[in-house]
mmCIF file of C-alpha atoms and ligand atoms in Angstrom:
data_model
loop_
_atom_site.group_PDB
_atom_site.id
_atom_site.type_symbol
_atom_site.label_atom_id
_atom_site.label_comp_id
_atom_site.label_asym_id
_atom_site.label_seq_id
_atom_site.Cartn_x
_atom_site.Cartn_y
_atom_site.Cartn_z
ATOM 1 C CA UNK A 860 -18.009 13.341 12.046
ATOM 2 C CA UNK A 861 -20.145 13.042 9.000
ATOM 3 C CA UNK A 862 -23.665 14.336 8.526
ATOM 4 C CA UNK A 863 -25.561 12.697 5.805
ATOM 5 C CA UNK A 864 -28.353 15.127 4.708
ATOM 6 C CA UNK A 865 -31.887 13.830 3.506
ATOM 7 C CA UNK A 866 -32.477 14.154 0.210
ATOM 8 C CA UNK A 867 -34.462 17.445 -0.528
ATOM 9 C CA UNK A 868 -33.507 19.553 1.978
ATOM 10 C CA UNK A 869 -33.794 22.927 0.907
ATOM 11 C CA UNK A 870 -31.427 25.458 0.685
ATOM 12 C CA UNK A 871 -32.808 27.113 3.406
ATOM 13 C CA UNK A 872 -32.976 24.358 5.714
ATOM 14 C CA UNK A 873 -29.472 23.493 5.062
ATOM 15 C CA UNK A 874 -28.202 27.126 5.986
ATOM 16 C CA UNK A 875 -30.012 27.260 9.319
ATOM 17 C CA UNK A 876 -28.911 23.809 10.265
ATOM 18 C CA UNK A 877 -25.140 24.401 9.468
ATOM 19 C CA UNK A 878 -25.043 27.698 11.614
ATOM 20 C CA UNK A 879 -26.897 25.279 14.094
ATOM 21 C CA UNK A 880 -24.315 23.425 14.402
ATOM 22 C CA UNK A 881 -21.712 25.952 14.161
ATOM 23 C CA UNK A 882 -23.073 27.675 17.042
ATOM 24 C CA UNK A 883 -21.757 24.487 19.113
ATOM 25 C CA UNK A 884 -18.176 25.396 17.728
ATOM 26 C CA UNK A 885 -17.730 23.135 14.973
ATOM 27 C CA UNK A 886 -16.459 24.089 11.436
ATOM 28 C CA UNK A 887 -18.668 22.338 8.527
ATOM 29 C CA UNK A 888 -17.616 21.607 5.259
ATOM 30 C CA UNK A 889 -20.490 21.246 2.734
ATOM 31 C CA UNK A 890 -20.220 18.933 -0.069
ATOM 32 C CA UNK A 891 -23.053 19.290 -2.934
ATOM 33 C CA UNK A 892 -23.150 15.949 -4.151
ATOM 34 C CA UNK A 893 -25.888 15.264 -7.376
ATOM 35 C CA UNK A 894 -28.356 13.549 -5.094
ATOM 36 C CA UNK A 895 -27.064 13.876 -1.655
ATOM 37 C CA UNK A 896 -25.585 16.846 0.530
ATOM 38 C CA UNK A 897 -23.494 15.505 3.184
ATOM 39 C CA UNK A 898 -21.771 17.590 5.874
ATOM 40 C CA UNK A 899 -18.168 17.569 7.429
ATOM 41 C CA UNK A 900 -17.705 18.521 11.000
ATOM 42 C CA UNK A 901 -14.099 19.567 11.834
ATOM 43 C CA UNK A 902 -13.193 20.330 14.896
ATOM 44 C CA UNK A 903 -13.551 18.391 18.274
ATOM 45 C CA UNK A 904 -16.585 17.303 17.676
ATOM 46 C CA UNK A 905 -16.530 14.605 21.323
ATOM 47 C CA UNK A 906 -19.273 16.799 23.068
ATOM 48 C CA UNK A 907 -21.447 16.551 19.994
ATOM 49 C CA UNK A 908 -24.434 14.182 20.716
ATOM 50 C CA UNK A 909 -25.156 12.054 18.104
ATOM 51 C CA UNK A 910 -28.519 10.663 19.557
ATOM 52 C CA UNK A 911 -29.951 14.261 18.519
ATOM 53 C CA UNK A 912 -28.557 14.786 15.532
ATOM 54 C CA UNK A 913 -29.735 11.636 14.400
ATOM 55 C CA UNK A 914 -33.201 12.447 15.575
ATOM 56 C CA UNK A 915 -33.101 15.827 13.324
ATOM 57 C CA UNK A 916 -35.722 15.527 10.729
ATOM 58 C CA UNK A 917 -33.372 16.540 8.053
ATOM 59 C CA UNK A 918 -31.087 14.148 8.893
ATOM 60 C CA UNK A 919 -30.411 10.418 7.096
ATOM 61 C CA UNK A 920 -27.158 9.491 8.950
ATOM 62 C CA UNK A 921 -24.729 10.340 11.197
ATOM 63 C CA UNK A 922 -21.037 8.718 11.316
ATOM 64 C CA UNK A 923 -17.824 9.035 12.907
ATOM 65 C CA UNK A 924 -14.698 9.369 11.008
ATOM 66 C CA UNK A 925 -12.180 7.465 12.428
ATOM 67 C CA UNK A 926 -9.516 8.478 9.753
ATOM 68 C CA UNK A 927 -7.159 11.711 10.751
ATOM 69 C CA UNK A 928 -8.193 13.065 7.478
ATOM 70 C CA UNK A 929 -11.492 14.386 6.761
ATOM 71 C CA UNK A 930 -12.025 16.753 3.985
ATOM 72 C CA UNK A 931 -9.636 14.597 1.675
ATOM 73 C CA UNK A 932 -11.824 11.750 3.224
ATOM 74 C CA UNK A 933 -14.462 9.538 0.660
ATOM 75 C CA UNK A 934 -16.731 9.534 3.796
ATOM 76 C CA UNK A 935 -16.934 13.783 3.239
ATOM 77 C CA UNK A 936 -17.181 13.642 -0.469
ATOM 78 C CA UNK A 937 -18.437 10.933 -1.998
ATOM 79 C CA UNK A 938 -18.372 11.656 -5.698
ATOM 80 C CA UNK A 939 -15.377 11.142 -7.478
ATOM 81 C CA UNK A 940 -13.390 14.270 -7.642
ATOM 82 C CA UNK A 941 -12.882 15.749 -11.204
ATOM 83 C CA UNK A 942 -9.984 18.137 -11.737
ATOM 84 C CA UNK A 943 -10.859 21.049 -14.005
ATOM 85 C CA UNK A 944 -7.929 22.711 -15.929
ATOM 86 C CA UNK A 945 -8.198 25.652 -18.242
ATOM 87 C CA UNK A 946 -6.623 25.401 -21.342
ATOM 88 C CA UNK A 947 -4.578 28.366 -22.714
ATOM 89 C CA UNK A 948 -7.290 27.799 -26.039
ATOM 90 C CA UNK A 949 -10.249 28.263 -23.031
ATOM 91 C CA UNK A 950 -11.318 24.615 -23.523
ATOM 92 C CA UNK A 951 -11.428 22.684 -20.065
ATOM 93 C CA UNK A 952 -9.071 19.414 -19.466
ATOM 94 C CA UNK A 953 -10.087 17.199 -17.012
ATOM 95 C CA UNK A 954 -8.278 14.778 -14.631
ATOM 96 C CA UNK A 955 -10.448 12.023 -12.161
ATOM 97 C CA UNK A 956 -13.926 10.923 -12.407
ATOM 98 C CA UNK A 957 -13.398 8.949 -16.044
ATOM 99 C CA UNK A 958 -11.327 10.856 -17.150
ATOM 100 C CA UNK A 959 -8.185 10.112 -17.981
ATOM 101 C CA UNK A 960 -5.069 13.127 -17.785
ATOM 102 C CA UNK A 961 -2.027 12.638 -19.507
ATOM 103 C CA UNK A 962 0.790 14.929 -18.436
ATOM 104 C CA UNK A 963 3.993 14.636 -20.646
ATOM 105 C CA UNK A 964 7.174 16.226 -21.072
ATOM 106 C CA UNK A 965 10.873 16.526 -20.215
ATOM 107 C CA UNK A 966 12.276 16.172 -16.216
ATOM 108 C CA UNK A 967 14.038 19.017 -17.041
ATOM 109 C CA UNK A 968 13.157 22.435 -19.126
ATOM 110 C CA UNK A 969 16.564 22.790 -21.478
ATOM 111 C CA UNK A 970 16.320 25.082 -23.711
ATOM 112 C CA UNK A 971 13.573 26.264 -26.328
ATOM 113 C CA UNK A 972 13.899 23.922 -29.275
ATOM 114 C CA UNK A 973 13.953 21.228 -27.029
ATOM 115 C CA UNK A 974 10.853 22.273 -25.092
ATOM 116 C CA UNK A 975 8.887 23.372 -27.725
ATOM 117 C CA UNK A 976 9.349 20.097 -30.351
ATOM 118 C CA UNK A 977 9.034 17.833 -27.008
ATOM 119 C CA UNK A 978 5.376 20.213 -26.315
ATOM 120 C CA UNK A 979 4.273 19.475 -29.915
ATOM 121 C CA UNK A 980 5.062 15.868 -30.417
ATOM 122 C CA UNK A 981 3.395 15.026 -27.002
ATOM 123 C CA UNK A 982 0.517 17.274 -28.088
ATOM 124 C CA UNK A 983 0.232 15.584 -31.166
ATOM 125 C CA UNK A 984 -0.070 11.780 -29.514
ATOM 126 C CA UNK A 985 -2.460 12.920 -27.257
ATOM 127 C CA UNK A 986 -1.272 14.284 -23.964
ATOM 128 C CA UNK A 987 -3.542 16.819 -22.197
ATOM 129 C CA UNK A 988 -0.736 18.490 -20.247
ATOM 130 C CA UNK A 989 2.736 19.426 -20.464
ATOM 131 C CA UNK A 990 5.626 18.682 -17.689
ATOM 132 C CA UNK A 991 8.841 20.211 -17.411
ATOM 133 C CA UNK A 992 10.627 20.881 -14.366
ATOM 134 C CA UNK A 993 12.840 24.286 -14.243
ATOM 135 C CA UNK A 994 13.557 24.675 -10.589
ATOM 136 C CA UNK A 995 15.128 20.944 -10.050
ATOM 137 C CA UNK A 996 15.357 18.977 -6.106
ATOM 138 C CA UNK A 997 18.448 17.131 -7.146
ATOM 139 C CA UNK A 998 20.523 14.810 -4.449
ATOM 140 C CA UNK A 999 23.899 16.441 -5.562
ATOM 141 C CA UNK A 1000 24.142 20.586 -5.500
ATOM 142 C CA UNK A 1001 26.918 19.881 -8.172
ATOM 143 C CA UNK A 1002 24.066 18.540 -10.528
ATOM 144 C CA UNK A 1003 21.975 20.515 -13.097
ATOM 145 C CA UNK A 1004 19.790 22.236 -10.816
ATOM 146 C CA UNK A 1005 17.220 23.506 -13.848
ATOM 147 C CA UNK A 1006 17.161 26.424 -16.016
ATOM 148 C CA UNK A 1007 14.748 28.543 -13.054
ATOM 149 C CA UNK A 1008 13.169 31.560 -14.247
ATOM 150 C CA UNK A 1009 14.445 31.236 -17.646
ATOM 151 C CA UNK A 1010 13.015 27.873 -18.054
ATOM 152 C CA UNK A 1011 10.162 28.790 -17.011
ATOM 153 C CA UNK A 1012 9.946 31.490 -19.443
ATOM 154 C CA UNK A 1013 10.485 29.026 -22.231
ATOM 155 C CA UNK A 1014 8.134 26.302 -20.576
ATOM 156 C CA UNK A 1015 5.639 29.510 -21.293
ATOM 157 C CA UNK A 1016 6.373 30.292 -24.389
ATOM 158 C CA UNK A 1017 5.514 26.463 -25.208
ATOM 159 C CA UNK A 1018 1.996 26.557 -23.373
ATOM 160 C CA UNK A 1019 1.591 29.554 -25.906
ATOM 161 C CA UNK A 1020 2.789 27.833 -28.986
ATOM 162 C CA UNK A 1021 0.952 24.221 -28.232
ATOM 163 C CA UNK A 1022 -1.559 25.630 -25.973
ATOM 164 C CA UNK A 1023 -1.268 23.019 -23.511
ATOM 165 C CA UNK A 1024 -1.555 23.713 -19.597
ATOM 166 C CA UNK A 1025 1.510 23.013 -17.955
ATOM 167 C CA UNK A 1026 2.800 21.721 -14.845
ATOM 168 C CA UNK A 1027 5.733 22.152 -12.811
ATOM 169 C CA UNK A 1028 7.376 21.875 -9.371
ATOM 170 C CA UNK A 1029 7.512 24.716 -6.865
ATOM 171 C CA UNK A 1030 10.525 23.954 -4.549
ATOM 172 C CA UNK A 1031 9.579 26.727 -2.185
ATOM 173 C CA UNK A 1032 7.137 29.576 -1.026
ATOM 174 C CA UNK A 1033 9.077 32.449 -2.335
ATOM 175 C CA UNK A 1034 8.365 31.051 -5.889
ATOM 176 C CA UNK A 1035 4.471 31.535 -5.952
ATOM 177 C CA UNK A 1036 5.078 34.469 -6.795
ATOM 178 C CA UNK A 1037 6.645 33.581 -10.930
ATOM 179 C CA UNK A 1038 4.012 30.578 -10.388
ATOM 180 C CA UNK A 1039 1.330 32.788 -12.527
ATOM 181 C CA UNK A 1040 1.274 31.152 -15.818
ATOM 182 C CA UNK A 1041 1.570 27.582 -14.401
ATOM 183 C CA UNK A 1042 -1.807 25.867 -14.350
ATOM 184 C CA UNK A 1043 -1.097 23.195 -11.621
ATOM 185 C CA UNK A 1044 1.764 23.437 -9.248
ATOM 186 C CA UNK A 1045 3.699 20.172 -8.633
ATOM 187 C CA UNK A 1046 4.779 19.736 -5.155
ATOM 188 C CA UNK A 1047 7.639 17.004 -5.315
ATOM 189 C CA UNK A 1048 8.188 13.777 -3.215
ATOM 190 C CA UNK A 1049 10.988 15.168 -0.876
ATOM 191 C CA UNK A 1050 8.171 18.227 -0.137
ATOM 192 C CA UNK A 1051 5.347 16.168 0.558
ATOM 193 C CA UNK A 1052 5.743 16.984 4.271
ATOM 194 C CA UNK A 1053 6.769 20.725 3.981
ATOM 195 C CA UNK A 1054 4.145 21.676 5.925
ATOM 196 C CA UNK A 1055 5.031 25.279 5.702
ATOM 197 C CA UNK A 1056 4.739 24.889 1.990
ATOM 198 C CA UNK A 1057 1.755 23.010 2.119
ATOM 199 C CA UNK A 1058 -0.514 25.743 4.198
ATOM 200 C CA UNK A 1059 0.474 28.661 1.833
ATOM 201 C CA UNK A 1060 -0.592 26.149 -1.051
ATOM 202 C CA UNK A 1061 -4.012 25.833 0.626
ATOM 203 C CA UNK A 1062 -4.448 29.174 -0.193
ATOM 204 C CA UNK A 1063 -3.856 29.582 -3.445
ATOM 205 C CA UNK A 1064 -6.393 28.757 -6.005
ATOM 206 C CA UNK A 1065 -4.349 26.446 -8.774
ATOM 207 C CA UNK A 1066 -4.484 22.793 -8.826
ATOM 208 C CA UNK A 1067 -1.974 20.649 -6.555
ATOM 209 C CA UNK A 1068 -0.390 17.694 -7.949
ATOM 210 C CA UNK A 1069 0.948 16.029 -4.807
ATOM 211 C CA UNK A 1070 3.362 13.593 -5.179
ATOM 212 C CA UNK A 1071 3.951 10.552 -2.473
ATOM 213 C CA UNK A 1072 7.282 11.130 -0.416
ATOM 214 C CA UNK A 1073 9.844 8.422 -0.712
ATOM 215 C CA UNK A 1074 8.680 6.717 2.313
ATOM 216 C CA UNK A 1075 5.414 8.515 3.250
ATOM 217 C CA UNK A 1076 2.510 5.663 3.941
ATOM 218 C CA UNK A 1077 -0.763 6.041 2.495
ATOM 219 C CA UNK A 1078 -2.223 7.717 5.239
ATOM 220 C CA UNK A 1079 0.974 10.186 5.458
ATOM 221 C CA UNK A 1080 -0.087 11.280 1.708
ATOM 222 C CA UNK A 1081 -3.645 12.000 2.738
ATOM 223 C CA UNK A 1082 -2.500 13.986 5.425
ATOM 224 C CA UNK A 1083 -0.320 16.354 3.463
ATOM 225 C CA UNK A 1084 -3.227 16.537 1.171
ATOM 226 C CA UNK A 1085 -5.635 17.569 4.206
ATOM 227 C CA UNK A 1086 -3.109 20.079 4.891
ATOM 228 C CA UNK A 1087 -3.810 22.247 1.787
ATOM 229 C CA UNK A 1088 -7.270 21.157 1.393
ATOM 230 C CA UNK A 1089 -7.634 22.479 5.430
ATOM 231 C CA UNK A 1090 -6.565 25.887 3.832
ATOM 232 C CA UNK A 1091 -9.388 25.772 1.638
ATOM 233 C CA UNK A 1092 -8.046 24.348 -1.524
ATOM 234 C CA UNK A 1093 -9.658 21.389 -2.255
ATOM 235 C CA UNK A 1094 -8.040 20.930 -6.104
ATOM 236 C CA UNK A 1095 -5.024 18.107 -5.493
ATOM 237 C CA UNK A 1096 -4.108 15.744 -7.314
ATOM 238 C CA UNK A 1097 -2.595 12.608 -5.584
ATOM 239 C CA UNK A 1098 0.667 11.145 -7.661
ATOM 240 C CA UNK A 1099 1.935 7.917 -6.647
ATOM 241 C CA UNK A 1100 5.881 7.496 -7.452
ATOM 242 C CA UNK A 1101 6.809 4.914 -6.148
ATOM 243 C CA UNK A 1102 8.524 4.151 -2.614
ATOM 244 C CA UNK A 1103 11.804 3.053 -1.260
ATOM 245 C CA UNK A 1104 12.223 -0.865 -0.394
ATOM 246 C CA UNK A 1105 15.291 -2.549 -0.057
ATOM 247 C CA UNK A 1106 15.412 -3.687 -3.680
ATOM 248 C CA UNK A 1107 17.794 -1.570 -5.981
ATOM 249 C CA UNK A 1108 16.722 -3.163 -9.401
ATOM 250 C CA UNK A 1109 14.088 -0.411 -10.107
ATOM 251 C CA UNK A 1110 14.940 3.159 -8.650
ATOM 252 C CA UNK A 1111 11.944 2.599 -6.500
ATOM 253 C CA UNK A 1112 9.221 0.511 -6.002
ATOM 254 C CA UNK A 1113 5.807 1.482 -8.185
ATOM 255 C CA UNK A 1114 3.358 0.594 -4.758
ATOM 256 C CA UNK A 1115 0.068 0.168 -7.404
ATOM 257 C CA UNK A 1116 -1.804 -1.100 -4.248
ATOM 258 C CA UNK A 1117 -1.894 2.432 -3.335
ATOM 259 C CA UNK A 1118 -4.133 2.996 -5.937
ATOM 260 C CA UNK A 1119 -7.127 1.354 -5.082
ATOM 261 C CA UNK A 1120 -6.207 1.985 -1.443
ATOM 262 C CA UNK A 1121 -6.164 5.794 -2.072
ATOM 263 C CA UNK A 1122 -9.449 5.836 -4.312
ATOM 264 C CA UNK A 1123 -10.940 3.747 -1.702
ATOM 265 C CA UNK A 1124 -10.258 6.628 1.168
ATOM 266 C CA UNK A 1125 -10.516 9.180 -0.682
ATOM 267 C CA UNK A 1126 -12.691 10.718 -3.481
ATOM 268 C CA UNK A 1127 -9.596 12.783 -5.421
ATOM 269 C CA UNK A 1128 -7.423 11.971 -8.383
ATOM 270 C CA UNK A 1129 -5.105 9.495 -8.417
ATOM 271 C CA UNK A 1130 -2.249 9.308 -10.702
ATOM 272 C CA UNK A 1131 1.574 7.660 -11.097
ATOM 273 C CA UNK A 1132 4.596 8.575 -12.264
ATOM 274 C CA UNK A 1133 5.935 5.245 -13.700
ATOM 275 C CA UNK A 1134 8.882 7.404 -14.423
ATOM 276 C CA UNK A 1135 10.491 8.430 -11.066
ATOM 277 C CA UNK A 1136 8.717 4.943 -9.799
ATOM 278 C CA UNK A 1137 11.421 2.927 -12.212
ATOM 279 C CA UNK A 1138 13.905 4.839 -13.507
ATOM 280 C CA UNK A 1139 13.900 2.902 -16.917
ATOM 281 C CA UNK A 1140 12.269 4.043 -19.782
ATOM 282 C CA UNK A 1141 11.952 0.340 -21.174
ATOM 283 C CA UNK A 1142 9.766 -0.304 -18.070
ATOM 284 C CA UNK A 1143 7.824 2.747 -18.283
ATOM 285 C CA UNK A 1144 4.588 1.543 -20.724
ATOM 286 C CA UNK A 1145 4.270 -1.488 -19.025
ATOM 287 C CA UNK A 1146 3.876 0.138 -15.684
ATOM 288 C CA UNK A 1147 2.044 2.699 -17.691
ATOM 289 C CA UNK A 1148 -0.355 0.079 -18.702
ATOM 290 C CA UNK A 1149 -0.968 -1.281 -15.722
ATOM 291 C CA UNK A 1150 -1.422 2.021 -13.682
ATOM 292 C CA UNK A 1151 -4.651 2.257 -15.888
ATOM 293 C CA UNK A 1152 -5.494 -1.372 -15.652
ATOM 294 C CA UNK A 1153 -5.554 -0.592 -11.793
ATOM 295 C CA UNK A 1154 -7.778 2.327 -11.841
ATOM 296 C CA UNK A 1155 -5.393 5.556 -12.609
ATOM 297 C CA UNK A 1156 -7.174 8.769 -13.220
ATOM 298 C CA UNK A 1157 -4.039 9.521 -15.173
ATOM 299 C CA UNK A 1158 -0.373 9.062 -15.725
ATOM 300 C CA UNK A 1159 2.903 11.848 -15.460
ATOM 301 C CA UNK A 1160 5.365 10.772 -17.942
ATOM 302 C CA UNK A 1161 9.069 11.978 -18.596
ATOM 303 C CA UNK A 1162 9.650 12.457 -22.424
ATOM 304 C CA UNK A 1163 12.596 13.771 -23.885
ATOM 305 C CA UNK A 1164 13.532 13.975 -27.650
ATOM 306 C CA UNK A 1165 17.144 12.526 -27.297
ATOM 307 C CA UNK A 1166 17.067 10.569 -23.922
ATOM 308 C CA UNK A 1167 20.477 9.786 -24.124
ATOM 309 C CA UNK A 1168 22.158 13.733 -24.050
ATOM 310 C CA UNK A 1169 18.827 14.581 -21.079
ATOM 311 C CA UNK A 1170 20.509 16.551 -18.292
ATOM 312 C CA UNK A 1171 18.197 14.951 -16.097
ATOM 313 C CA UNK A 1172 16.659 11.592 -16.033
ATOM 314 C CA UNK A 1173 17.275 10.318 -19.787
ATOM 315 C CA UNK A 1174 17.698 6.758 -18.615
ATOM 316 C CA UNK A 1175 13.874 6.842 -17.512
ATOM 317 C CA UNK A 1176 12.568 9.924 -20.102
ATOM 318 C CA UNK A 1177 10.623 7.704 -23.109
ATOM 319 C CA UNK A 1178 11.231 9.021 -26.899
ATOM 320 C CA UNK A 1179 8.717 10.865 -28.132
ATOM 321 C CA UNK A 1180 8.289 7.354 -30.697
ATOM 322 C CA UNK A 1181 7.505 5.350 -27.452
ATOM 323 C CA UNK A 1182 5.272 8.118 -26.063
ATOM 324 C CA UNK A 1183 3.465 7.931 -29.260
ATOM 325 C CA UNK A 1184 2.743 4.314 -29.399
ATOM 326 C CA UNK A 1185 1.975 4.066 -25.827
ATOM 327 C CA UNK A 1186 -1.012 6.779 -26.196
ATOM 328 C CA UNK A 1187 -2.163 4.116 -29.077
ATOM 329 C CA UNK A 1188 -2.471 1.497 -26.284
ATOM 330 C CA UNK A 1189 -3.494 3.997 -23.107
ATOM 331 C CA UNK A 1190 -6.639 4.263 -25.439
ATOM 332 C CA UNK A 1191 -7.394 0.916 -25.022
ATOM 333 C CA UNK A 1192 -6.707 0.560 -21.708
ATOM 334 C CA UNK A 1193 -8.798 3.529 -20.550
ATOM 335 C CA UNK A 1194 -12.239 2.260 -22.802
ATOM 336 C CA UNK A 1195 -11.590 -1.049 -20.798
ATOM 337 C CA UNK A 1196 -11.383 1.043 -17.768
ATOM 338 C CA UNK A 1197 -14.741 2.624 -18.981
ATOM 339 C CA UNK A 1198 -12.688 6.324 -19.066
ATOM 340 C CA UNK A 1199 -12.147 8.590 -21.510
ATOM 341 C CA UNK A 1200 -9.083 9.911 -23.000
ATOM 342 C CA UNK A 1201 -8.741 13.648 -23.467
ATOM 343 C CA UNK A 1202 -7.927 14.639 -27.153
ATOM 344 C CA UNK A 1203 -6.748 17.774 -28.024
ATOM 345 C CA UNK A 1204 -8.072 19.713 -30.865
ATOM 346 C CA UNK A 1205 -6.452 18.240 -33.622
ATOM 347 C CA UNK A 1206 -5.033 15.494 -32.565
ATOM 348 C CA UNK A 1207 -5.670 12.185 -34.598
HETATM 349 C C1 LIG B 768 9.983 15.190 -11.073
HETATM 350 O O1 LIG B 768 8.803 14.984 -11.361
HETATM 351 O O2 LIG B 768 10.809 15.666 -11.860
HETATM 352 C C2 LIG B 768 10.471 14.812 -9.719
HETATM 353 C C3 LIG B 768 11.579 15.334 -9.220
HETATM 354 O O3 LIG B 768 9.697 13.898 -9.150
HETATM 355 P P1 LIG B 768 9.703 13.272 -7.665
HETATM 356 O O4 LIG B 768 9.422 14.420 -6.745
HETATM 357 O O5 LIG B 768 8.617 12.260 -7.722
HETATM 358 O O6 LIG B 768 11.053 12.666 -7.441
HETATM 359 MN MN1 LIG B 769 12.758 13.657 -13.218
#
């Protein structure tokens, strides 16, 4: 259930009304809005009666949420959610509410030359954020499963050198604790309902970028999302990567319907991985392009600086050329869009 606050209710009021209604049980979630407070209730909230709570005199509107997600809900926050990431250099990046995140890098962390060059050419064409994944869910156990600790290390030492944030994927609870340095934590599609995961994420303080299981629904994604968000994290990032169909041309389907659909439901970030969603890198600024074009709050790319000898994912990891050109035309895009591009220091 949803309490919309009238405008100008004073601090004061607000408190005693909340514990008003906590007193009946109920859990409330504030959201601050610029003009508007509205209120969450969590909780069973079938005994509440809606006639008086209506008839408060601090109260505009009452409504019932018929979605299984609240606090991820648009109805509970109506702003636009803006991600806010400290940089290594103390300057803020940004991802959601016009503005636009870039996140580049390798699939996989390889060594330090190739980390480092691919964390200076990205940083150089633009991107806001640096990718690299060192602890790697691959189908085969015979596969490269990532460099672990030791990549991470070296994914480190290239925040330091470049002073981009980075971003990796956790594969499990036990790893929080080497998670430190990392400045959002990317939980991968095949963990997207690891609900154990999930919970002990809601508790930690560092952004979530959640990506969309293989064939999780909509709904399925904001759900997962409510699950840390219930723990009292409310930073996520959504990340849609496309979805299994029965065609094999692509390596999955890009589903950009879900990205209206997801802004529509909800007020956080939305962003795609044209990447994973294709598996080609020759597809990958087209469906770049049109991520924006559909209202993106940013894109994850793979980049590698000699796709062909990648340990993981070359055939879909764009040269750092391509990356390049494609921030040219992602600056288009986004003033089209009416967002804005973060630049780093520097940068051209
Ligand atoms: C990745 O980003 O490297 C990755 C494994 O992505 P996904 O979980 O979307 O497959
Ligand atoms: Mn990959």
């Amino acid at each position: 259930m949803i309490v919309a606050m009238k405008r100008g209710v004073s601090g004061e009021e607000l408190k005693d009304f909340i514990a008003l209604l906590e007193r009946q049980g109920l859990r409330i979630h504030c959201s601050q809005g610029l003009t508007q407070t509205v209120l969450g209730l969590v909780g069973d909230t079938s005994g509440v009666d809606e006639e008086a709570l209506l008839a408060h005199h601090l109260v505009e509107k009452v409504l019932r949420v018929q979605e299984p997600y609240k606090r991820a809900n648009r109805l509970f926050h109506p702003e636009d959610t803006r991600i806010d990431v400290p940089g290594p250099d103390g300057g803020l990046r940004h991802i959601g509410a016009g503005e636009l995140g870039i996140i580049a890098g390798p699939c996989s962390v390889e060594s330090r030359e190739q980390i480092v060059l691919v964390a200076e050419s990205v940083k150089k064409a633009g991107a806001g954020f640096l990718r690299g994944g060192v602890f790697k869910p691959r189908t085969s156990p015979y596969s490269f499963q990532g460099l672990g600790c030791k990549g991470l290390d070296l994914l480190l030492a290239a925040k330091r050198e470049t002073g981009l944030p980075i971003v990796t994927e956790i594969m499990g609870i036990h790893q929080l604790e080497v998670f430190d340095g990392v400045d959002i934590i990317q939980v991968g599609a095949r963990n997207m309902q690891n609900f154990t995961l999930l919970r002990e994420l809601g508790r930690c303080r560092k952004p979530i970028l959640l990506k969309r299981g293989l064939a999780s629904t909509i709904t399925e994604l904001l759900m997962a999302a409510e699950y840390i968000m219930s723990g009292g994290n409310d930073r996520i990032i959504l990340c849609e990567r496309g979805i299994r169909t029965f065609d094999t041309y692509t390596r999955n389907t890009l589903d950009l319907s879900s990205i209206p659909a997801l802004k529509r439901q909800s007020h956080l970030p939305v962003i795609v991985d044209p990447s994973h969603a294709t598996g080609l890198a020759w597809m990958v600024p087209a469906m770049a392009r049109a991520a924006v074009a559909a209202g993106a709050d940013g894109l994850i790319l793979e980049v590698h600086n000699n796709p062909e000898a990648a340990l993981c994912d070359g055939e879909q990891s764009i040269t750092l050329e391509s990356f390049a050109s494609l921030m040219g035309v992602l600056e288009r895009y986004a003033e089209i869009e009416g967002k804005s591009l973060y630049r780093n220091p520097g940068t051209p």
